[in-house]
């Protein structure tokens, strides 16, 4: 695996050794009070459901959906919506 990360890192002048993540992301700032922010949270929560890993987002062990439904997940979080 390290060989593949090193090879990918050599192809990008921004890296010294390895590259693990793609460099083509386009981050955008989301307004906490906009519908778009809530849509993004819902999209993230539903990814495990769409992938067929669980039936409900709150059933996925590493998802904060359970916190947004009033339960308690593995890690304490601050609710944003």
PDB file of N, CA and C in Angstrom:
ATOM      1  N   UNK A   1       0.819  -1.196   0.000  1.00  0.00           N
ATOM      2  CA  UNK A   1       0.000   0.000   0.000  1.00  0.00           C
ATOM      3  C   UNK A   1       0.863   1.260   0.000  1.00  0.00           C
ATOM      4  N   UNK A   2       1.896   1.252   0.832  1.00  0.00           N
ATOM      5  CA  UNK A   2       2.754   2.436   0.894  1.00  0.00           C
ATOM      6  C   UNK A   2       3.366   2.743  -0.462  1.00  0.00           C
ATOM      7  N   UNK A   3       3.662   1.709  -1.227  1.00  0.00           N
ATOM      8  CA  UNK A   3       4.205   1.923  -2.565  1.00  0.00           C
ATOM      9  C   UNK A   3       3.218   2.726  -3.410  1.00  0.00           C
ATOM     10  N   UNK A   4       1.945   2.371  -3.349  1.00  0.00           N
ATOM     11  CA  UNK A   4       0.926   3.082  -4.121  1.00  0.00           C
ATOM     12  C   UNK A   4       0.776   4.522  -3.658  1.00  0.00           C
ATOM     13  N   UNK A   5       0.812   4.751  -2.336  1.00  0.00           N
ATOM     14  CA  UNK A   5       0.715   6.112  -1.809  1.00  0.00           C
ATOM     15  C   UNK A   5       1.936   6.930  -2.210  1.00  0.00           C
ATOM     16  N   UNK A   6       3.109   6.305  -2.207  1.00  0.00           N
ATOM     17  CA  UNK A   6       4.335   6.999  -2.604  1.00  0.00           C
ATOM     18  C   UNK A   6       4.292   7.342  -4.086  1.00  0.00           C
ATOM     19  N   UNK A   7       3.823   6.414  -4.902  1.00  0.00           N
ATOM     20  CA  UNK A   7       3.731   6.660  -6.342  1.00  0.00           C
ATOM     21  C   UNK A   7       2.764   7.813  -6.627  1.00  0.00           C
ATOM     22  N   UNK A   8       1.629   7.826  -5.943  1.00  0.00           N
ATOM     23  CA  UNK A   8       0.662   8.916  -6.107  1.00  0.00           C
ATOM     24  C   UNK A   8       1.252  10.230  -5.617  1.00  0.00           C
ATOM     25  N   UNK A   9       2.040  10.185  -4.546  1.00  0.00           N
ATOM     26  CA  UNK A   9       2.661  11.391  -4.009  1.00  0.00           C
ATOM     27  C   UNK A   9       3.685  11.993  -4.947  1.00  0.00           C
ATOM     28  N   UNK A  10       4.380  11.172  -5.700  1.00  0.00           N
ATOM     29  CA  UNK A  10       5.389  11.661  -6.640  1.00  0.00           C
ATOM     30  C   UNK A  10       4.763  12.405  -7.807  1.00  0.00           C
ATOM     31  N   UNK A  11       3.524  12.129  -8.101  1.00  0.00           N
ATOM     32  CA  UNK A  11       2.845  12.754  -9.232  1.00  0.00           C
ATOM     33  C   UNK A  11       2.271  14.124  -8.894  1.00  0.00           C
ATOM     34  N   UNK A  12       2.347  14.518  -7.639  1.00  0.00           N
ATOM     35  CA  UNK A  12       1.792  15.795  -7.209  1.00  0.00           C
ATOM     36  C   UNK A  12       2.892  16.599  -6.538  1.00  0.00           C
ATOM     37  N   UNK A  13       3.210  17.760  -7.089  1.00  0.00           N
ATOM     38  CA  UNK A  13       4.309  18.576  -6.561  1.00  0.00           C
ATOM     39  C   UNK A  13       4.012  19.163  -5.186  1.00  0.00           C
ATOM     40  N   UNK A  14       2.764  19.113  -4.731  1.00  0.00           N
ATOM     41  CA  UNK A  14       2.420  19.622  -3.403  1.00  0.00           C
ATOM     42  C   UNK A  14       2.814  18.657  -2.291  1.00  0.00           C
ATOM     43  N   UNK A  15       3.184  17.438  -2.633  1.00  0.00           N
ATOM     44  CA  UNK A  15       3.500  16.408  -1.647  1.00  0.00           C
ATOM     45  C   UNK A  15       5.000  16.208  -1.518  1.00  0.00           C
ATOM     46  N   UNK A  16       5.420  15.812  -0.330  1.00  0.00           N
ATOM     47  CA  UNK A  16       6.820  15.457  -0.116  1.00  0.00           C
ATOM     48  C   UNK A  16       7.034  13.968  -0.328  1.00  0.00           C
ATOM     49  N   UNK A  17       6.142  13.139   0.198  1.00  0.00           N
ATOM     50  CA  UNK A  17       6.336  11.693   0.142  1.00  0.00           C
ATOM     51  C   UNK A  17       5.124  10.925  -0.364  1.00  0.00           C
ATOM     52  N   UNK A  18       4.017  11.060   0.322  1.00  0.00           N
ATOM     53  CA  UNK A  18       2.859  10.217   0.040  1.00  0.00           C
ATOM     54  C   UNK A  18       1.625  11.061  -0.246  1.00  0.00           C
ATOM     55  N   UNK A  19       0.668  10.447  -0.934  1.00  0.00           N
ATOM     56  CA  UNK A  19      -0.641  11.070  -1.112  1.00  0.00           C
ATOM     57  C   UNK A  19      -1.694  10.017  -0.838  1.00  0.00           C
ATOM     58  N   UNK A  20      -2.572  10.323   0.101  1.00  0.00           N
ATOM     59  CA  UNK A  20      -3.637   9.393   0.465  1.00  0.00           C
ATOM     60  C   UNK A  20      -4.984   9.882  -0.053  1.00  0.00           C
ATOM     61  N   UNK A  21      -5.263  11.192   0.088  1.00  0.00           N
ATOM     62  CA  UNK A  21      -6.529  11.776  -0.346  1.00  0.00           C
ATOM     63  C   UNK A  21      -6.373  12.366  -1.733  1.00  0.00           C
ATOM     64  N   UNK A  22      -7.488  12.455  -2.466  1.00  0.00           N
ATOM     65  CA  UNK A  22      -7.502  13.136  -3.751  1.00  0.00           C
ATOM     66  C   UNK A  22      -7.284  14.625  -3.534  1.00  0.00           C
ATOM     67  N   UNK A  23      -6.697  15.292  -4.487  1.00  0.00           N
ATOM     68  CA  UNK A  23      -6.464  16.731  -4.405  1.00  0.00           C
ATOM     69  C   UNK A  23      -7.539  17.529  -5.136  1.00  0.00           C
ATOM     70  N   UNK A  24      -8.557  16.880  -5.638  1.00  0.00           N
ATOM     71  CA  UNK A  24      -9.544  17.586  -6.455  1.00  0.00           C
ATOM     72  C   UNK A  24     -10.813  17.968  -5.695  1.00  0.00           C
ATOM     73  N   UNK A  25     -10.724  18.043  -4.376  1.00  0.00           N
ATOM     74  CA  UNK A  25     -11.914  18.452  -3.628  1.00  0.00           C
ATOM     75  C   UNK A  25     -12.128  19.959  -3.775  1.00  0.00           C
ATOM     76  N   UNK A  26     -13.338  20.382  -3.671  1.00  0.00           N
ATOM     77  CA  UNK A  26     -13.690  21.800  -3.795  1.00  0.00           C
ATOM     78  C   UNK A  26     -14.534  22.194  -2.590  1.00  0.00           C
ATOM     79  N   UNK A  27     -13.895  22.499  -1.464  1.00  0.00           N
ATOM     80  CA  UNK A  27     -14.661  22.822  -0.263  1.00  0.00           C
ATOM     81  C   UNK A  27     -15.450  24.116  -0.431  1.00  0.00           C
ATOM     82  N   UNK A  28     -16.621  24.133   0.158  1.00  0.00           N
ATOM     83  CA  UNK A  28     -17.439  25.336   0.164  1.00  0.00           C
ATOM     84  C   UNK A  28     -17.851  25.616   1.601  1.00  0.00           C
ATOM     85  N   UNK A  29     -18.014  26.886   1.913  1.00  0.00           N
ATOM     86  CA  UNK A  29     -18.464  27.261   3.248  1.00  0.00           C
ATOM     87  C   UNK A  29     -19.979  27.138   3.303  1.00  0.00           C
ATOM     88  N   UNK A  30     -20.470  26.468   4.322  1.00  0.00           N
ATOM     89  CA  UNK A  30     -21.905  26.293   4.482  1.00  0.00           C
ATOM     90  C   UNK A  30     -22.405  27.171   5.618  1.00  0.00           C
ATOM     91  N   UNK A  31     -23.455  27.897   5.358  1.00  0.00           N
ATOM     92  CA  UNK A  31     -24.102  28.713   6.376  1.00  0.00           C
ATOM     93  C   UNK A  31     -24.883  27.783   7.299  1.00  0.00           C
ATOM     94  N   UNK A  32     -24.596  27.845   8.604  1.00  0.00           N
ATOM     95  CA  UNK A  32     -25.262  26.961   9.561  1.00  0.00           C
ATOM     96  C   UNK A  32     -26.774  27.126   9.575  1.00  0.00           C
ATOM     97  N   UNK A  33     -27.254  28.244   9.081  1.00  0.00           N
ATOM     98  CA  UNK A  33     -28.684  28.525   9.151  1.00  0.00           C
ATOM     99  C   UNK A  33     -29.373  28.358   7.800  1.00  0.00           C
ATOM    100  N   UNK A  34     -28.712  27.712   6.864  1.00  0.00           N
ATOM    101  CA  UNK A  34     -29.312  27.526   5.548  1.00  0.00           C
ATOM    102  C   UNK A  34     -29.847  26.105   5.401  1.00  0.00           C
ATOM    103  N   UNK A  35     -30.742  25.932   4.457  1.00  0.00           N
ATOM    104  CA  UNK A  35     -31.267  24.599   4.165  1.00  0.00           C
ATOM    105  C   UNK A  35     -30.166  23.693   3.632  1.00  0.00           C
ATOM    106  N   UNK A  36     -29.194  24.274   2.928  1.00  0.00           N
ATOM    107  CA  UNK A  36     -28.126  23.483   2.340  1.00  0.00           C
ATOM    108  C   UNK A  36     -27.325  22.753   3.414  1.00  0.00           C
ATOM    109  N   UNK A  37     -27.101  23.404   4.544  1.00  0.00           N
ATOM    110  CA  UNK A  37     -26.338  22.771   5.622  1.00  0.00           C
ATOM    111  C   UNK A  37     -27.067  21.535   6.137  1.00  0.00           C
ATOM    112  N   UNK A  38     -28.353  21.673   6.371  1.00  0.00           N
ATOM    113  CA  UNK A  38     -29.147  20.542   6.854  1.00  0.00           C
ATOM    114  C   UNK A  38     -29.189  19.423   5.808  1.00  0.00           C
ATOM    115  N   UNK A  39     -29.261  19.805   4.532  1.00  0.00           N
ATOM    116  CA  UNK A  39     -29.243  18.803   3.462  1.00  0.00           C
ATOM    117  C   UNK A  39     -27.931  18.027   3.465  1.00  0.00           C
ATOM    118  N   UNK A  40     -26.812  18.710   3.696  1.00  0.00           N
ATOM    119  CA  UNK A  40     -25.499  18.047   3.720  1.00  0.00           C
ATOM    120  C   UNK A  40     -25.395  17.085   4.904  1.00  0.00           C
ATOM    121  N   UNK A  41     -25.891  17.503   6.059  1.00  0.00           N
ATOM    122  CA  UNK A  41     -25.884  16.625   7.235  1.00  0.00           C
ATOM    123  C   UNK A  41     -26.717  15.373   6.944  1.00  0.00           C
ATOM    124  N   UNK A  42     -27.899  15.568   6.371  1.00  0.00           N
ATOM    125  CA  UNK A  42     -28.762  14.427   6.042  1.00  0.00           C
ATOM    126  C   UNK A  42     -28.099  13.508   5.025  1.00  0.00           C
ATOM    127  N   UNK A  43     -27.427  14.086   4.053  1.00  0.00           N
ATOM    128  CA  UNK A  43     -26.726  13.291   3.045  1.00  0.00           C
ATOM    129  C   UNK A  43     -25.640  12.439   3.696  1.00  0.00           C
ATOM    130  N   UNK A  44     -24.850  13.041   4.577  1.00  0.00           N
ATOM    131  CA  UNK A  44     -23.799  12.293   5.278  1.00  0.00           C
ATOM    132  C   UNK A  44     -24.387  11.168   6.122  1.00  0.00           C
ATOM    133  N   UNK A  45     -25.468  11.469   6.801  1.00  0.00           N
ATOM    134  CA  UNK A  45     -26.098  10.455   7.646  1.00  0.00           C
ATOM    135  C   UNK A  45     -26.669   9.305   6.817  1.00  0.00           C
ATOM    136  N   UNK A  46     -27.130   9.596   5.617  1.00  0.00           N
ATOM    137  CA  UNK A  46     -27.767   8.565   4.796  1.00  0.00           C
ATOM    138  C   UNK A  46     -26.793   7.770   3.933  1.00  0.00           C
ATOM    139  N   UNK A  47     -25.525   8.149   3.883  1.00  0.00           N
ATOM    140  CA  UNK A  47     -24.556   7.399   3.077  1.00  0.00           C
ATOM    141  C   UNK A  47     -24.489   5.921   3.452  1.00  0.00           C
ATOM    142  N   UNK A  48     -24.425   5.551   4.742  1.00  0.00           N
ATOM    143  CA  UNK A  48     -24.387   4.119   5.081  1.00  0.00           C
ATOM    144  C   UNK A  48     -25.668   3.377   4.679  1.00  0.00           C
ATOM    145  N   UNK A  49     -26.799   4.081   4.695  1.00  0.00           N
ATOM    146  CA  UNK A  49     -28.069   3.472   4.290  1.00  0.00           C
ATOM    147  C   UNK A  49     -28.049   3.208   2.788  1.00  0.00           C
ATOM    148  N   UNK A  50     -27.633   4.209   2.012  1.00  0.00           N
ATOM    149  CA  UNK A  50     -27.586   4.064   0.561  1.00  0.00           C
ATOM    150  C   UNK A  50     -26.565   3.017   0.131  1.00  0.00           C
ATOM    151  N   UNK A  51     -25.513   2.841   0.922  1.00  0.00           N
ATOM    152  CA  UNK A  51     -24.505   1.824   0.609  1.00  0.00           C
ATOM    153  C   UNK A  51     -24.973   0.425   0.996  1.00  0.00           C
ATOM    154  N   UNK A  52     -26.127   0.340   1.665  1.00  0.00           N
ATOM    155  CA  UNK A  52     -26.672  -0.952   2.052  1.00  0.00           C
ATOM    156  C   UNK A  52     -26.046  -1.541   3.304  1.00  0.00           C
ATOM    157  N   UNK A  53     -25.361  -0.707   4.085  1.00  0.00           N
ATOM    158  CA  UNK A  53     -24.716  -1.202   5.302  1.00  0.00           C
ATOM    159  C   UNK A  53     -25.692  -1.363   6.458  1.00  0.00           C
ATOM    160  N   UNK A  54     -26.690  -0.487   6.513  1.00  0.00           N
ATOM    161  CA  UNK A  54     -27.694  -0.515   7.580  1.00  0.00           C
ATOM    162  C   UNK A  54     -29.049  -0.122   7.001  1.00  0.00           C
ATOM    163  N   UNK A  55     -30.101  -0.403   7.755  1.00  0.00           N
ATOM    164  CA  UNK A  55     -31.446  -0.024   7.323  1.00  0.00           C
ATOM    165  C   UNK A  55     -31.765   1.414   7.723  1.00  0.00           C
ATOM    166  N   UNK A  56     -31.252   1.852   8.883  1.00  0.00           N
ATOM    167  CA  UNK A  56     -31.481   3.208   9.390  1.00  0.00           C
ATOM    168  C   UNK A  56     -30.135   3.857   9.688  1.00  0.00           C
ATOM    169  N   UNK A  57     -30.025   5.146   9.400  1.00  0.00           N
ATOM    170  CA  UNK A  57     -28.761   5.855   9.616  1.00  0.00           C
ATOM    171  C   UNK A  57     -28.296   5.754  11.062  1.00  0.00           C
ATOM    172  N   UNK A  58     -29.222   5.782  11.998  1.00  0.00           N
ATOM    173  CA  UNK A  58     -28.848   5.731  13.416  1.00  0.00           C
ATOM    174  C   UNK A  58     -28.330   4.359  13.840  1.00  0.00           C
ATOM    175  N   UNK A  59     -28.488   3.345  12.995  1.00  0.00           N
ATOM    176  CA  UNK A  59     -27.967   2.008  13.295  1.00  0.00           C
ATOM    177  C   UNK A  59     -26.480   1.883  12.980  1.00  0.00           C
ATOM    178  N   UNK A  60     -25.944   2.810  12.189  1.00  0.00           N
ATOM    179  CA  UNK A  60     -24.534   2.742  11.810  1.00  0.00           C
ATOM    180  C   UNK A  60     -23.686   3.234  12.980  1.00  0.00           C
ATOM    181  N   UNK A  61     -22.788   2.395  13.435  1.00  0.00           N
ATOM    182  CA  UNK A  61     -22.022   2.642  14.654  1.00  0.00           C
ATOM    183  C   UNK A  61     -21.236   3.953  14.621  1.00  0.00           C
ATOM    184  N   UNK A  62     -20.697   4.317  13.464  1.00  0.00           N
ATOM    185  CA  UNK A  62     -19.815   5.482  13.374  1.00  0.00           C
ATOM    186  C   UNK A  62     -20.522   6.723  12.828  1.00  0.00           C
ATOM    187  N   UNK A  63     -21.826   6.776  12.945  1.00  0.00           N
ATOM    188  CA  UNK A  63     -22.609   7.892  12.420  1.00  0.00           C
ATOM    189  C   UNK A  63     -23.207   8.708  13.564  1.00  0.00           C
ATOM    190  N   UNK A  64     -23.248  10.009  13.393  1.00  0.00           N
ATOM    191  CA  UNK A  64     -23.818  10.879  14.426  1.00  0.00           C
ATOM    192  C   UNK A  64     -25.336  10.991  14.315  1.00  0.00           C
ATOM    193  N   UNK A  65     -25.945  10.269  13.396  1.00  0.00           N
ATOM    194  CA  UNK A  65     -27.400  10.353  13.222  1.00  0.00           C
ATOM    195  C   UNK A  65     -28.139  10.026  14.511  1.00  0.00           C
ATOM    196  N   UNK A  66     -27.627   9.087  15.274  1.00  0.00           N
ATOM    197  CA  UNK A  66     -28.291   8.722  16.534  1.00  0.00           C
ATOM    198  C   UNK A  66     -28.333   9.908  17.497  1.00  0.00           C
ATOM    199  N   UNK A  67     -27.299  10.735  17.494  1.00  0.00           N
ATOM    200  CA  UNK A  67     -27.276  11.925  18.346  1.00  0.00           C
ATOM    201  C   UNK A  67     -28.353  12.916  17.919  1.00  0.00           C
ATOM    202  N   UNK A  68     -28.545  13.049  16.606  1.00  0.00           N
ATOM    203  CA  UNK A  68     -29.551  13.970  16.097  1.00  0.00           C
ATOM    204  C   UNK A  68     -30.963  13.451  16.332  1.00  0.00           C
ATOM    205  N   UNK A  69     -31.097  12.154  16.619  1.00  0.00           N
ATOM    206  CA  UNK A  69     -32.405  11.573  16.921  1.00  0.00           C
ATOM    207  C   UNK A  69     -32.661  11.494  18.421  1.00  0.00           C
ATOM    208  N   UNK A  70     -31.762  12.073  19.226  1.00  0.00           N
ATOM    209  CA  UNK A  70     -31.960  12.114  20.669  1.00  0.00           C
ATOM    210  C   UNK A  70     -31.228  11.045  21.447  1.00  0.00           C
ATOM    211  N   UNK A  71     -30.514  10.162  20.758  1.00  0.00           N
ATOM    212  CA  UNK A  71     -29.751   9.117  21.436  1.00  0.00           C
ATOM    213  C   UNK A  71     -28.333   9.577  21.732  1.00  0.00           C
ATOM    214  N   UNK A  72     -27.484   8.627  22.099  1.00  0.00           N
ATOM    215  CA  UNK A  72     -26.094   8.945  22.395  1.00  0.00           C
ATOM    216  C   UNK A  72     -25.200   8.030  21.574  1.00  0.00           C
ATOM    217  N   UNK A  73     -24.345   8.621  20.749  1.00  0.00           N
ATOM    218  CA  UNK A  73     -23.418   7.864  19.923  1.00  0.00           C
ATOM    219  C   UNK A  73     -22.134   7.547  20.662  1.00  0.00           C
ATOM    220  N   UNK A  74     -21.161   7.025  19.939  1.00  0.00           N
ATOM    221  CA  UNK A  74     -19.877   6.641  20.531  1.00  0.00           C
ATOM    222  C   UNK A  74     -19.116   7.821  21.114  1.00  0.00           C
ATOM    223  N   UNK A  75     -19.183   8.948  20.420  1.00  0.00           N
ATOM    224  CA  UNK A  75     -18.423  10.136  20.813  1.00  0.00           C
ATOM    225  C   UNK A  75     -19.401  11.279  21.042  1.00  0.00           C
ATOM    226  N   UNK A  76     -19.214  12.020  22.109  1.00  0.00           N
ATOM    227  CA  UNK A  76     -20.064  13.183  22.359  1.00  0.00           C
ATOM    228  C   UNK A  76     -19.850  14.244  21.291  1.00  0.00           C
ATOM    229  N   UNK A  77     -20.927  14.791  20.772  1.00  0.00           N
ATOM    230  CA  UNK A  77     -20.820  15.814  19.732  1.00  0.00           C
ATOM    231  C   UNK A  77     -21.670  17.018  20.106  1.00  0.00           C
ATOM    232  N   UNK A  78     -21.389  18.133  19.466  1.00  0.00           N
ATOM    233  CA  UNK A  78     -22.228  19.323  19.556  1.00  0.00           C
ATOM    234  C   UNK A  78     -23.140  19.316  18.339  1.00  0.00           C
ATOM    235  N   UNK A  79     -24.436  19.298  18.558  1.00  0.00           N
ATOM    236  CA  UNK A  79     -25.379  19.301  17.446  1.00  0.00           C
ATOM    237  C   UNK A  79     -25.328  20.643  16.740  1.00  0.00           C
ATOM    238  N   UNK A  80     -25.303  20.623  15.418  1.00  0.00           N
ATOM    239  CA  UNK A  80     -25.187  21.851  14.638  1.00  0.00           C
ATOM    240  C   UNK A  80     -26.512  22.299  14.051  1.00  0.00           C
ATOM    241  N   UNK A  81     -27.464  21.420  14.007  1.00  0.00           N
ATOM    242  CA  UNK A  81     -28.753  21.774  13.403  1.00  0.00           C
ATOM    243  C   UNK A  81     -29.825  21.640  14.454  1.00  0.00           C
TER     244      UNK A  81
END
